[in-house]
XYZ file of C-alpha atoms in Angstrom:
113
model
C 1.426 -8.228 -17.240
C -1.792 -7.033 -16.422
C -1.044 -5.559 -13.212
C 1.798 -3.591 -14.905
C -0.297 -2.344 -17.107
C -3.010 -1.313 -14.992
C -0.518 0.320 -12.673
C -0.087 2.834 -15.040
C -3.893 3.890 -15.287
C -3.724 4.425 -11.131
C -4.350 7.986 -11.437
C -7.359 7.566 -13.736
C -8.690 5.318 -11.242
C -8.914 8.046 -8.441
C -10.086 10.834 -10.742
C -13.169 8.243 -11.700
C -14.368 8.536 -8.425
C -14.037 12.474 -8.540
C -15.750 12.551 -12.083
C -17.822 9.665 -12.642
C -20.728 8.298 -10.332
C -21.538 5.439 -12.102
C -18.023 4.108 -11.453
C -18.590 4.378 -7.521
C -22.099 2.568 -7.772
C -20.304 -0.392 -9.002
C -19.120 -0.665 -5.746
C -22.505 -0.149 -4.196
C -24.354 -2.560 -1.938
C -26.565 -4.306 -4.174
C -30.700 -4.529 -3.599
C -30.608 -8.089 -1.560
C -28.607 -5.628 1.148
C -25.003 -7.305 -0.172
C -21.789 -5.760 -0.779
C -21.342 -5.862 -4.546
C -17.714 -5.445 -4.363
C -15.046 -4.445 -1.938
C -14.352 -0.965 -3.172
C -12.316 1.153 -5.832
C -9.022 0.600 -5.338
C -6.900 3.049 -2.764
C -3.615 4.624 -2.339
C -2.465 1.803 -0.256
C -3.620 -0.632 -2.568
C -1.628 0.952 -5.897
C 1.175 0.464 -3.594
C 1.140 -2.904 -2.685
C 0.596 -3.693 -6.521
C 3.479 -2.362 -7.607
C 5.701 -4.395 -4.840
C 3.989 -7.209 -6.309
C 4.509 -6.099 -9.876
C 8.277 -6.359 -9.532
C 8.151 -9.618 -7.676
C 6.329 -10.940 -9.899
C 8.761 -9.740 -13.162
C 11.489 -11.959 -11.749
C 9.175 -14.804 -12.005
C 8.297 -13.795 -15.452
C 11.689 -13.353 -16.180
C 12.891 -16.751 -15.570
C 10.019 -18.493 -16.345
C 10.453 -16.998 -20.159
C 14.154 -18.102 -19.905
C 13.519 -21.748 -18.866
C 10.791 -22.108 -21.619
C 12.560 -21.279 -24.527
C 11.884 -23.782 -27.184
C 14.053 -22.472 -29.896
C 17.055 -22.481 -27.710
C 18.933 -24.562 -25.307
C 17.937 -23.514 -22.023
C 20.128 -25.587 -20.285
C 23.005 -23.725 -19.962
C 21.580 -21.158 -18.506
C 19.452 -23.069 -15.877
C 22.009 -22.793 -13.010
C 22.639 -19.323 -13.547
C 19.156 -18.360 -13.238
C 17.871 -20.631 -10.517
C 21.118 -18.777 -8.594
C 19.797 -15.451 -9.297
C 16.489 -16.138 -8.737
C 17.585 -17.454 -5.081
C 19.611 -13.663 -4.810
C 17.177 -11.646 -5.706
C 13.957 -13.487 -3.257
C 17.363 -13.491 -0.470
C 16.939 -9.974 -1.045
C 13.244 -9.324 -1.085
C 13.171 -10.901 1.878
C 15.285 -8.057 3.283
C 12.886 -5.466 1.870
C 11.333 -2.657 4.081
C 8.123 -2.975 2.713
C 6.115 -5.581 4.852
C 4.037 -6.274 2.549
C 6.890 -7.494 -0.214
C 9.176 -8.870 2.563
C 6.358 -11.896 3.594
C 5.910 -12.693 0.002
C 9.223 -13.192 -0.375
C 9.630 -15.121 2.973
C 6.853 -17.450 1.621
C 8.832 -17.395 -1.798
C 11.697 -18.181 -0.315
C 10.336 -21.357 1.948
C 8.830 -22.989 -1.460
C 11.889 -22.171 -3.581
C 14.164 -24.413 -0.805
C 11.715 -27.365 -0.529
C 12.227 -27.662 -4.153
């Protein structure tokens, strides 16, 4: 959820760099000589988050469904655990590298259990 919601502030994250200096010395190196942190987030990296952010939703999805305490969940188990199988077969298809190995790795858990 946070992800998702910081997904949305991407572009402000970019134009902090442009406006704001004391946004970029957070990432500065620090006065032992260390790294404080590994950067401001990139292009590339808003990318990969949002891959993540949809993989993730199914996870949220079901998980949500299969907790329900003011409902029988029970019923709906085998549906779920079936789409939740589809949709990782699927991710595993994806184009995006990145997305495909998660799903992969996903996908290799989800059998052993």
């Amino acid at each position: 959820m946070m992800l998702d919601a910081a997904v949305k502030f991407d572009v402000i994250f970019i134009r902090f760099e442009e406006i704001d200096p004391r946004y970029l010395s957070y990432f500065e190196v620090d006065s032992q000589g260390k790294q404080k942190n590994l950067g401001p987030p990139a292009l590339e990296d808003w990318k990969k988050v949002r891959s993540f952010v949809k993989f993730l939703k199914l996870f949220y999805t079901v998980t949500l469904k299969f907790s329900g305490s003011l409902y029988v969940t029970y019923n709906s188990f085998f549906y779920e655990l079936i789409s939740m199988h589809t949709s990782i077969s699927q991710l595993c298809r994806n184009e995006d590298v990145y997305v495909s190995k998660m799903a992969k790795n996903m996908m290799a858990k989800y059998k052993k259990y």
